[in-house]
CSV table of C-alpha atoms and ligand atoms in Angstrom, one decimal:
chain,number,residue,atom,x,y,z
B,218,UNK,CA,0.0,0.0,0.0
B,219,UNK,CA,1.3,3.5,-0.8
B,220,UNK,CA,0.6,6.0,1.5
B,221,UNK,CA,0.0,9.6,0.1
B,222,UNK,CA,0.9,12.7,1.2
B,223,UNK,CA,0.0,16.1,-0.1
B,224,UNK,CA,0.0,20.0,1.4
B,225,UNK,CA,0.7,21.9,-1.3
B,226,UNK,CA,-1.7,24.1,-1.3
B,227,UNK,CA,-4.5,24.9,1.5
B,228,UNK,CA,-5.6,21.1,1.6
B,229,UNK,CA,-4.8,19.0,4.0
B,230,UNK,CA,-5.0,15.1,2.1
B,231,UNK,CA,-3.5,11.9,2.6
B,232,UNK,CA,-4.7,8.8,0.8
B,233,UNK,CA,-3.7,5.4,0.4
B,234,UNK,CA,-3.7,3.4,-3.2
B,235,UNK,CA,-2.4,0.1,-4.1
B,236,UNK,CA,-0.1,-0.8,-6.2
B,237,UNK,CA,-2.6,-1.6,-8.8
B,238,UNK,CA,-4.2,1.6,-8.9
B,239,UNK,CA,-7.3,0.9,-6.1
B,240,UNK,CA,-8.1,3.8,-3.8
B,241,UNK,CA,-8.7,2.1,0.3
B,242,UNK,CA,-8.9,6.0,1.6
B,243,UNK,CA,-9.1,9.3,0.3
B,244,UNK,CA,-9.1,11.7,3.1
B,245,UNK,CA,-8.8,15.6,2.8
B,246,UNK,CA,-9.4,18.2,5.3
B,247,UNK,CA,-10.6,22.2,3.6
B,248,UNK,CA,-9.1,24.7,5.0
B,249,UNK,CA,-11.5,26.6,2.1
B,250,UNK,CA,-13.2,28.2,4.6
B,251,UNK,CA,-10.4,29.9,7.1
B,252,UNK,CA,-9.1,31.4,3.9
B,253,UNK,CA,-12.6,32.9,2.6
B,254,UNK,CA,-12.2,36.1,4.6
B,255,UNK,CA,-9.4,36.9,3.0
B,256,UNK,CA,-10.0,36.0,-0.9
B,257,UNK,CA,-7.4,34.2,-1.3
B,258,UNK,CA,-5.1,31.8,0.8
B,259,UNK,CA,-2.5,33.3,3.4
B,260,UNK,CA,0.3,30.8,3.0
B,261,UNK,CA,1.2,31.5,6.8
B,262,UNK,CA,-2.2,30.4,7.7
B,263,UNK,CA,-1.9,27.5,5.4
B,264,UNK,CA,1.4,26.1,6.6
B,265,UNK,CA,0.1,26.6,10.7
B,266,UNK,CA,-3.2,24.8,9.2
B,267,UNK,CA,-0.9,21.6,8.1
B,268,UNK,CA,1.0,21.6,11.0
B,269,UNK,CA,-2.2,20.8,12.7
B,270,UNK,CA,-4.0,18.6,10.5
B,271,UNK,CA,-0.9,16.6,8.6
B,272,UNK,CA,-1.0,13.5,11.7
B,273,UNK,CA,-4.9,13.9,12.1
B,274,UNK,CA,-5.6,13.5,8.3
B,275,UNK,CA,-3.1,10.5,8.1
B,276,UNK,CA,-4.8,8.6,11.2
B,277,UNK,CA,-8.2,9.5,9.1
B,278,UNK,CA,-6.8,7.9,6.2
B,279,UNK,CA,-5.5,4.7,7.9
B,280,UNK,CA,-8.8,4.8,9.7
B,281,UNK,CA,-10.5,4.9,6.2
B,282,UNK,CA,-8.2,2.0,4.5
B,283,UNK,CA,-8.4,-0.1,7.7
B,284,UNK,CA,-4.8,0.0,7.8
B,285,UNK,CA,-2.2,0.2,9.6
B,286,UNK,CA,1.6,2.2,9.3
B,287,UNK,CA,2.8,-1.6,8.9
B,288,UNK,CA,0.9,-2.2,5.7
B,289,UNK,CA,2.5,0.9,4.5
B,290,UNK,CA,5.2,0.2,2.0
B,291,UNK,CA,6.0,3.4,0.1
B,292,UNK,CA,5.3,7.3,0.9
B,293,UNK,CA,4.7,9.4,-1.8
B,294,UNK,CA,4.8,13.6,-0.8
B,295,UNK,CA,4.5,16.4,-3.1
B,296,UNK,CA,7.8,18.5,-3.2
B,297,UNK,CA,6.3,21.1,-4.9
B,298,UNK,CA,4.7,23.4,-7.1
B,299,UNK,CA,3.2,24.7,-4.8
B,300,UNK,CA,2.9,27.2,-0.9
B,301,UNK,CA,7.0,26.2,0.2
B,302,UNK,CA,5.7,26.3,4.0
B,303,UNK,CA,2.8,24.3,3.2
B,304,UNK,CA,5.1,21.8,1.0
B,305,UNK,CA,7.8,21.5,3.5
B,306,UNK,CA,5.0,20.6,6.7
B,307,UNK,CA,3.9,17.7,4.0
B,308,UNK,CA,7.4,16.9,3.4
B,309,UNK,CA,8.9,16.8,6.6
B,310,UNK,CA,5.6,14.4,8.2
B,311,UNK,CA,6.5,11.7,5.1
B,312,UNK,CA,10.4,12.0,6.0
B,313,UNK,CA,9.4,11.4,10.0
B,314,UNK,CA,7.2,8.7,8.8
B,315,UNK,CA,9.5,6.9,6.4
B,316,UNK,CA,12.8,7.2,8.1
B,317,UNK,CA,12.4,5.5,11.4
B,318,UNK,CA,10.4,2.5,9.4
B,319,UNK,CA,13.3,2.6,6.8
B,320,UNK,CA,10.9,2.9,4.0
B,321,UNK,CA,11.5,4.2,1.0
B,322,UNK,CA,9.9,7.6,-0.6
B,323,UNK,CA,8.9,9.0,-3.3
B,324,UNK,CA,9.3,12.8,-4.0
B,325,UNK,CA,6.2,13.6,-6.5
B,326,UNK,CA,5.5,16.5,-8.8
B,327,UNK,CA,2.2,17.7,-8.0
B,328,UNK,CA,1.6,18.2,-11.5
B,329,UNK,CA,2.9,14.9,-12.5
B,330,UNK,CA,0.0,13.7,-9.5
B,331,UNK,CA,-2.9,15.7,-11.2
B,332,UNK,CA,-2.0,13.6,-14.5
B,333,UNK,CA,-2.1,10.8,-12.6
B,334,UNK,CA,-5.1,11.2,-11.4
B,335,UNK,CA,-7.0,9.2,-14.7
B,336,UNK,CA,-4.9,6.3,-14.1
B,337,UNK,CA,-6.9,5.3,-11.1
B,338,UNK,CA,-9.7,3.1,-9.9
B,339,UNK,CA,-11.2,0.3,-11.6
B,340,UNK,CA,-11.3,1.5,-15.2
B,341,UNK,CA,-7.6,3.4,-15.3
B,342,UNK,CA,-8.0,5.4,-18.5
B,343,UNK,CA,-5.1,4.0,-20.7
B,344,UNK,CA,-2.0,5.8,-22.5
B,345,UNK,CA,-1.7,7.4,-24.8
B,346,UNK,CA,-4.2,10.2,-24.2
B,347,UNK,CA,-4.5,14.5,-24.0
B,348,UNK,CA,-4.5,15.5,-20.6
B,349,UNK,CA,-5.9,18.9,-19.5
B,350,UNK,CA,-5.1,20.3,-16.1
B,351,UNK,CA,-6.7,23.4,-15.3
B,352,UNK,CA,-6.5,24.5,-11.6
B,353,UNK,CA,-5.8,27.6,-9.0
B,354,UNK,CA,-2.2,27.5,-9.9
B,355,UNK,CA,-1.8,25.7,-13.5
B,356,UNK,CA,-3.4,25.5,-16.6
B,357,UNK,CA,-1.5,22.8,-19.5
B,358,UNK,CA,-2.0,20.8,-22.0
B,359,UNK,CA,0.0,17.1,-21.2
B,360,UNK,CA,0.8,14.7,-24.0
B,361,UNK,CA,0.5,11.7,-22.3
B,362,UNK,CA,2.6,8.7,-23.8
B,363,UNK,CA,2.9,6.3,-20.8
B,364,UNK,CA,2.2,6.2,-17.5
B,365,UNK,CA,4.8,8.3,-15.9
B,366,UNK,CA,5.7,9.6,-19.3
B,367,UNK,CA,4.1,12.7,-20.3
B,368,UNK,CA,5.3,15.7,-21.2
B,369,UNK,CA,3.8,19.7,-21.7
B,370,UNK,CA,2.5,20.8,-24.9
B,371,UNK,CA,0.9,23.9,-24.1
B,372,UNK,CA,0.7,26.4,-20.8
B,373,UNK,CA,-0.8,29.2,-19.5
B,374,UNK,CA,1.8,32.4,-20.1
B,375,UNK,CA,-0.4,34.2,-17.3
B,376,UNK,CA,-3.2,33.6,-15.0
B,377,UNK,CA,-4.4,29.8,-14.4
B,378,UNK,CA,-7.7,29.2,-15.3
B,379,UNK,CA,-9.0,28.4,-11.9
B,380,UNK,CA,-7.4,32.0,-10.7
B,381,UNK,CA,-9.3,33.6,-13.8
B,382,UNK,CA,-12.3,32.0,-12.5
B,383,UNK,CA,-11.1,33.1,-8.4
B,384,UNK,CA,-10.4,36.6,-9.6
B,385,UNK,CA,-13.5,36.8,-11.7
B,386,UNK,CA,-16.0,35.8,-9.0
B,387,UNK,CA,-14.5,38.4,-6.7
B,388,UNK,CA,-15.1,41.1,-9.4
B,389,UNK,CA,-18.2,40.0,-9.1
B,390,UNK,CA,-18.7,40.1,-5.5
B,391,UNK,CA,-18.6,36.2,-5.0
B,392,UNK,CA,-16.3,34.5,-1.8
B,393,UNK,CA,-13.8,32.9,-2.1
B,394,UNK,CA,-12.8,29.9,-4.0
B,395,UNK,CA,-14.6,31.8,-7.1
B,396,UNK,CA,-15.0,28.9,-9.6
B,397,UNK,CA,-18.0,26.4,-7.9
B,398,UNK,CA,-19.8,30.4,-6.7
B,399,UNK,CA,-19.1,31.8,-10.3
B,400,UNK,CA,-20.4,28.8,-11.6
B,401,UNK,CA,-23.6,28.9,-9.8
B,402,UNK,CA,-24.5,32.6,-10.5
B,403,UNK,CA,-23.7,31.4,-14.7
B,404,UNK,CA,-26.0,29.1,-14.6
B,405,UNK,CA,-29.2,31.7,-14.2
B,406,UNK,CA,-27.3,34.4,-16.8
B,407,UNK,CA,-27.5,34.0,-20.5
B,408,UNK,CA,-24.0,33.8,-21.9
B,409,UNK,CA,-24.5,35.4,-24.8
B,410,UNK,CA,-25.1,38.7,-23.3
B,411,UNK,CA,-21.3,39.8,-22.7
B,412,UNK,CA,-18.6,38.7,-25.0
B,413,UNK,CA,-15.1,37.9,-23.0
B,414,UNK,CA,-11.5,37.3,-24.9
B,415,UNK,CA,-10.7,33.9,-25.3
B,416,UNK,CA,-6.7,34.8,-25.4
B,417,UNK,CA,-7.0,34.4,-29.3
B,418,UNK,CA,-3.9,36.1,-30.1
B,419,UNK,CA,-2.0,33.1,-27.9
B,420,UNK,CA,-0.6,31.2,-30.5
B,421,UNK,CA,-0.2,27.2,-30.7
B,422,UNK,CA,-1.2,25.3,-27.6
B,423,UNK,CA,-0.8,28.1,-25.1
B,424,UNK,CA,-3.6,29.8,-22.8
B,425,UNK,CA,-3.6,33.2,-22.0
B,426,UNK,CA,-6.3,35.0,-19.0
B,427,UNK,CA,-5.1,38.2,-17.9
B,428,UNK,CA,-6.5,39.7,-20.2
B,429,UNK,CA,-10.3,38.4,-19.6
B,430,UNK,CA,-10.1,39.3,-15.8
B,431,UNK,CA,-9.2,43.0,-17.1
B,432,UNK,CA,-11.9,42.9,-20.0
B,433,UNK,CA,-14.4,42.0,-17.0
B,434,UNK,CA,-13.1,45.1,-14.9
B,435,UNK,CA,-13.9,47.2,-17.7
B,436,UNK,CA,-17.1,46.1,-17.9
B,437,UNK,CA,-18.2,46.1,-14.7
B,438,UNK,CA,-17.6,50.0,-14.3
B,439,UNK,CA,-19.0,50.8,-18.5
B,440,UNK,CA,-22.2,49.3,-16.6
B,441,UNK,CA,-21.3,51.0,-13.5
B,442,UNK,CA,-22.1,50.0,-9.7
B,443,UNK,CA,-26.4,49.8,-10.1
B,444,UNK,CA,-26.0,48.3,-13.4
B,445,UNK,CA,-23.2,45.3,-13.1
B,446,UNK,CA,-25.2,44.2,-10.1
B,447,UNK,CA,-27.9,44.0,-12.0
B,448,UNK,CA,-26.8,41.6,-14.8
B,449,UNK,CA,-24.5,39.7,-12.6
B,450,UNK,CA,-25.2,36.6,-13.3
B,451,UNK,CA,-25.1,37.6,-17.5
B,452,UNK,CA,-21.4,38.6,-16.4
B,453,UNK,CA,-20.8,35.5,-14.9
B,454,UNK,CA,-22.2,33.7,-17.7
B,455,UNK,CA,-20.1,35.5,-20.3
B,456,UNK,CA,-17.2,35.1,-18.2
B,457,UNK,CA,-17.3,31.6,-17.8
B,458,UNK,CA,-18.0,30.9,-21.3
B,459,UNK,CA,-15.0,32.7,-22.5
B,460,UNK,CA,-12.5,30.5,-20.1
B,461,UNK,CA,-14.1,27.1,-21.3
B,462,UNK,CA,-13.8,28.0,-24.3
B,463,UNK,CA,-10.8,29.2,-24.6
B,464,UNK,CA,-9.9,26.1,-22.6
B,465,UNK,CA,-11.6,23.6,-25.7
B,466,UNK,CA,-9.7,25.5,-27.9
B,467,UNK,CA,-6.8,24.4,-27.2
B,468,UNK,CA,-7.8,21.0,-26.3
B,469,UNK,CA,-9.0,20.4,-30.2
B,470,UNK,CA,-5.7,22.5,-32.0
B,471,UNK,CA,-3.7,19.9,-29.3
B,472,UNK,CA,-5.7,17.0,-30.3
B,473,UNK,CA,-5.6,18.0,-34.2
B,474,UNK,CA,-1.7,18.4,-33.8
B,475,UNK,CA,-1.0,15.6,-31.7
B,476,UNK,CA,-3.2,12.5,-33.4
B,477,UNK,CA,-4.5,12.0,-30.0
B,478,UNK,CA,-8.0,10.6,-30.1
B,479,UNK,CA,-8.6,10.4,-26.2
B,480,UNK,CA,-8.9,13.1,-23.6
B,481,UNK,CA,-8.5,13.6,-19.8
B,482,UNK,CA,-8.7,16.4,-17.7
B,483,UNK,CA,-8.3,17.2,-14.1
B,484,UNK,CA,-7.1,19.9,-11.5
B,485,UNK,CA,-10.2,22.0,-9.8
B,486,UNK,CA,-11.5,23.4,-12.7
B,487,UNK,CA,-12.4,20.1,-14.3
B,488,UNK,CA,-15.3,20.3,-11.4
B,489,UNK,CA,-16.6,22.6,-14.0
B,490,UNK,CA,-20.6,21.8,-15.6
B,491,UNK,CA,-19.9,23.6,-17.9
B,492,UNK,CA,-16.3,22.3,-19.4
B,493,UNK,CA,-17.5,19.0,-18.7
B,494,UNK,CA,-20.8,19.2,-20.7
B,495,UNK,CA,-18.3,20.9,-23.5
B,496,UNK,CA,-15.8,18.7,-23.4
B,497,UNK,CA,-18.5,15.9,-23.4
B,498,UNK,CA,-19.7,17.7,-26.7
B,499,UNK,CA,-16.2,16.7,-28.7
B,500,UNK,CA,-17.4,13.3,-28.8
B,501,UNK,CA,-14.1,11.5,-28.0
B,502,UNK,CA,-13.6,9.1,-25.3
B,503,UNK,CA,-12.7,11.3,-22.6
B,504,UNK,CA,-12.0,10.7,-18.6
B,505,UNK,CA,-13.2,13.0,-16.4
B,506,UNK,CA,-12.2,11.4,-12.8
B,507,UNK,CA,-15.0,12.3,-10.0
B,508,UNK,CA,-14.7,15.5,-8.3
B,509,UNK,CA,-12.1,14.4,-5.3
B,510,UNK,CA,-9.5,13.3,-7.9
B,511,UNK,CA,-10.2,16.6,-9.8
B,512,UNK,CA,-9.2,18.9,-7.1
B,513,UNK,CA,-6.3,18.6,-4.9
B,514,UNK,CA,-5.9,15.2,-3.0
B,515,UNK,CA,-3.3,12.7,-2.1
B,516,UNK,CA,-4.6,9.5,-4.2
B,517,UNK,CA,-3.4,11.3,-7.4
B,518,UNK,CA,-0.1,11.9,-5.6
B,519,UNK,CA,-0.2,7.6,-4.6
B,520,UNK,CA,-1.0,7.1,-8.1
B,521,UNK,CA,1.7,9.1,-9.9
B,522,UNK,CA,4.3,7.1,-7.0
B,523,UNK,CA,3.1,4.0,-9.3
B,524,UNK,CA,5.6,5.0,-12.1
B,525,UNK,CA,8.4,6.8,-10.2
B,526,UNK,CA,11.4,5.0,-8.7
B,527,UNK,CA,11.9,6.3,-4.9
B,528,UNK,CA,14.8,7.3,-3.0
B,529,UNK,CA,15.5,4.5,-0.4
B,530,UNK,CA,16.4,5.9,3.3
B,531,UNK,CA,18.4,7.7,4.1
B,532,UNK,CA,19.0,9.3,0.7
B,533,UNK,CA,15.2,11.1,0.5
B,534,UNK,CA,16.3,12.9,4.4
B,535,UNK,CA,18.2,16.2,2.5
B,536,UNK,CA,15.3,16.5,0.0
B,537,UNK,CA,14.0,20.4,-0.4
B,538,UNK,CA,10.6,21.3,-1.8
B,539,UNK,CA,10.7,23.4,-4.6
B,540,UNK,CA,7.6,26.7,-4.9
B,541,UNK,CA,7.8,26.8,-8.5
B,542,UNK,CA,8.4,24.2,-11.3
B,543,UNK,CA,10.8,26.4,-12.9
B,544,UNK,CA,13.2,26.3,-10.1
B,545,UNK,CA,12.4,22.4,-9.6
B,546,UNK,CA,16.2,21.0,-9.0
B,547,UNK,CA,17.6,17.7,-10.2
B,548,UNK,CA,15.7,15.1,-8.4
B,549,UNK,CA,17.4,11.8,-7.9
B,550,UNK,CA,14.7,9.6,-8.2
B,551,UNK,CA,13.8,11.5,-11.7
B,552,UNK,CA,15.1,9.5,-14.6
B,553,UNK,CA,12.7,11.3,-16.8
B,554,UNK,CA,14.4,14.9,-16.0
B,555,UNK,CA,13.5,17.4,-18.9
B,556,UNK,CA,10.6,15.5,-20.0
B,557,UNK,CA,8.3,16.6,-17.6
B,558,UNK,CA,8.2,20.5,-17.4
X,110,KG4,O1,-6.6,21.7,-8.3
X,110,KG4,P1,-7.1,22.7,-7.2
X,110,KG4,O2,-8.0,22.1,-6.1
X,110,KG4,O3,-6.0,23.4,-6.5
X,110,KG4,C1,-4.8,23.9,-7.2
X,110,KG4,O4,-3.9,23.1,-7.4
X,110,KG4,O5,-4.9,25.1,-7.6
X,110,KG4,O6,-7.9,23.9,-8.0
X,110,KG4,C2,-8.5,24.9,-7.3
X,110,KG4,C3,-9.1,25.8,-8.4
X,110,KG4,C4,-9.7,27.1,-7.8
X,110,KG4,O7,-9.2,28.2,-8.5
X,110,KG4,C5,-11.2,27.0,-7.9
X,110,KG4,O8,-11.8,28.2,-8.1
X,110,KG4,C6,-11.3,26.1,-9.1
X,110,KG4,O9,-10.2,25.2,-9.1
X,110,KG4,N1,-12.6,25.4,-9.2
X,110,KG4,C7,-13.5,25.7,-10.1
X,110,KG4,C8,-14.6,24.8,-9.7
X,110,KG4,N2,-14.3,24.2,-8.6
X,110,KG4,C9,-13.0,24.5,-8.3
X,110,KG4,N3,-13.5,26.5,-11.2
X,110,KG4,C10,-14.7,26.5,-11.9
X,110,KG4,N4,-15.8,25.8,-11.6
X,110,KG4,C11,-15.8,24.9,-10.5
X,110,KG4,N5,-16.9,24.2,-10.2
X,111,ZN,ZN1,-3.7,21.2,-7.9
């Protein structure tokens, strides 16, 4: 059994998976709501969050599995992208948990965990496919090839999709995480009333939003104060139109480019009605894993410990977390190095 660890954000989650891809526990603990009052998520408050949580989420998960540390054979942590405080509470519990049992770990890519996400459960969705992650912190395009083996195609040069959703909502006067609240007020607009850029001058595979969170800010004061509340939910409608599609896009220039004839997509935005019901539209085969596995959680980071090789003790103990996939540094345990960006 692998056990899961992941704090790279403002979730707490651990999880654990077998070897064969079957999820015994999948436990997360929000911290959504401590963060609400301040639009956004206060890493400080996130990492003191972890600390808290981190041992009580594992016990939960254990609890869940009907397992025991024993039956544990591998931990899998996220070392980043993500919150480094947050990271390195996540980090440190595996190290603590791994080291006195001398078991090995494995040092995951939280990206590299949201891909992995469609090869779980009973029906893994099988290689090659398109993978689209769209979440708070990343939006890309993965050419899957193998499991383990994927590389990026195409990538946000700006704003993630999930922050394009967060910042749109609190335009709009919505709490905070934006995308389900955003999504809720579209659904009684008409989304043909406001037309939003779909980052069209982007070329190839890449997404661009920056420039739709400004277009709505303009908007909102042309209509002024009365006005904008008025037609909020048009706004919203128009808003969220513009990122899904803008998100399809791409999905059918990669799928033209690439040959690929199958599609999956994850990260919190793939909790969108509205991408799902479009995506469903392009008539492929596509995976769309159930909520849980779309937004953060630790089975995805179990699942993508399935293909990686892992540092055996006491050679994981110096490992740092890294904030930002650019500064990633060599990992040992990484044969695949510049294949996964
Ligand atoms: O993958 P995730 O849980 O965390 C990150 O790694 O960022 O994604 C969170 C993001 C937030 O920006 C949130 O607003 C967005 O996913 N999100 C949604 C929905 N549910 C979550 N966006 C649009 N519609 C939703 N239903
Ligand atoms: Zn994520």
């Amino acid at each position: 059994m692998i056990l899961g660890i992941e704090t790279s954000c403002d979730d707490t989650c651990a999880a654990l998976v077998t070897r064969a891809g079957e999820i015994r526990a999948n436990s997360i603990s929000s911290q959504g709501e401590l963060h609400a009052r301040f639009g956004g998520v206060v890493p400080e408050i996130a990492s003191r969050h972890h600390l808290e949580l981190t041992n009580a989420v594992i016990d939960a998960a254990l609890l869940e599995g009907g397992a025991a540390l024993d039956d544990v054979e591998l931990i899998a942590v996220t070392q980043g992208p993500g919150l480094i405080g947050a990271l390195l509470v996540g980090l440190s519990a595996a190290k603590a948990l791994a080291a006195p049992r001398r078991l090995p770990l494995a040092p995951i890519d939280h990206l590299d965990g949201h891909v992995a996400a469609s090869l779980l459960g009973p029906s893994p969705f099988a290689p090659p496919f398109l993978c689209l992650i769209a979440s708070g912190g990343h939006t890309l395009l993965a050419h899957v090839e193998a499991p383990g083996r994927w590389r990026t195609i195409g990538r946000t040069l700006d704003d993630a999709a999930g922050e394009a959703f967060d910042k749109g909502a609190r335009l709009l006067g919505l709490g905070y995480p934006g995308g389900p609240a955003l999504e809720r007020l579209a659904a009684q607009g008409d989304p043909e009333a406001f037309a939003f850029p779909i980052g069209a001058g982007v070329a190839d595979l890449d997404f661009s939003f920056a420039g739709l969170k400004t277009s709505l800010l303009y908007r909102v004061r042309e209509l002024g104060e009365a006005e904008a509340e008025r037609r909020r939910a048009d706004l919203a409608a128009g808003y969220q139109r513009a990122i899904v599609t803008a998100l399809v896009t791409r999905v059918e220039r990669a799928l033209a480019r690439t040959g690929l004839t199958r599609l999956a997509i994850g990260g919190g935005v793939a909790a969108n009605g509205a991408l799902r019901a479009r995506v469903a539209e392009l008539g492929l085969e596509v995976s769309v894993p159930p909520r849980e596995l779309c937004t953060d959680n630790a089975a995805m980071i179990a699942s993508a410990a399935r293909f990686r090789p892992a540092l055996a003790f006491p050679d994981y103990l110096a490992l740092d977390a890294y904030a930002s996939g650019e500064r990633r540094p060599p990992n040992p345990a990484d044969e695949l190095g510049a294949a996964r960006t």
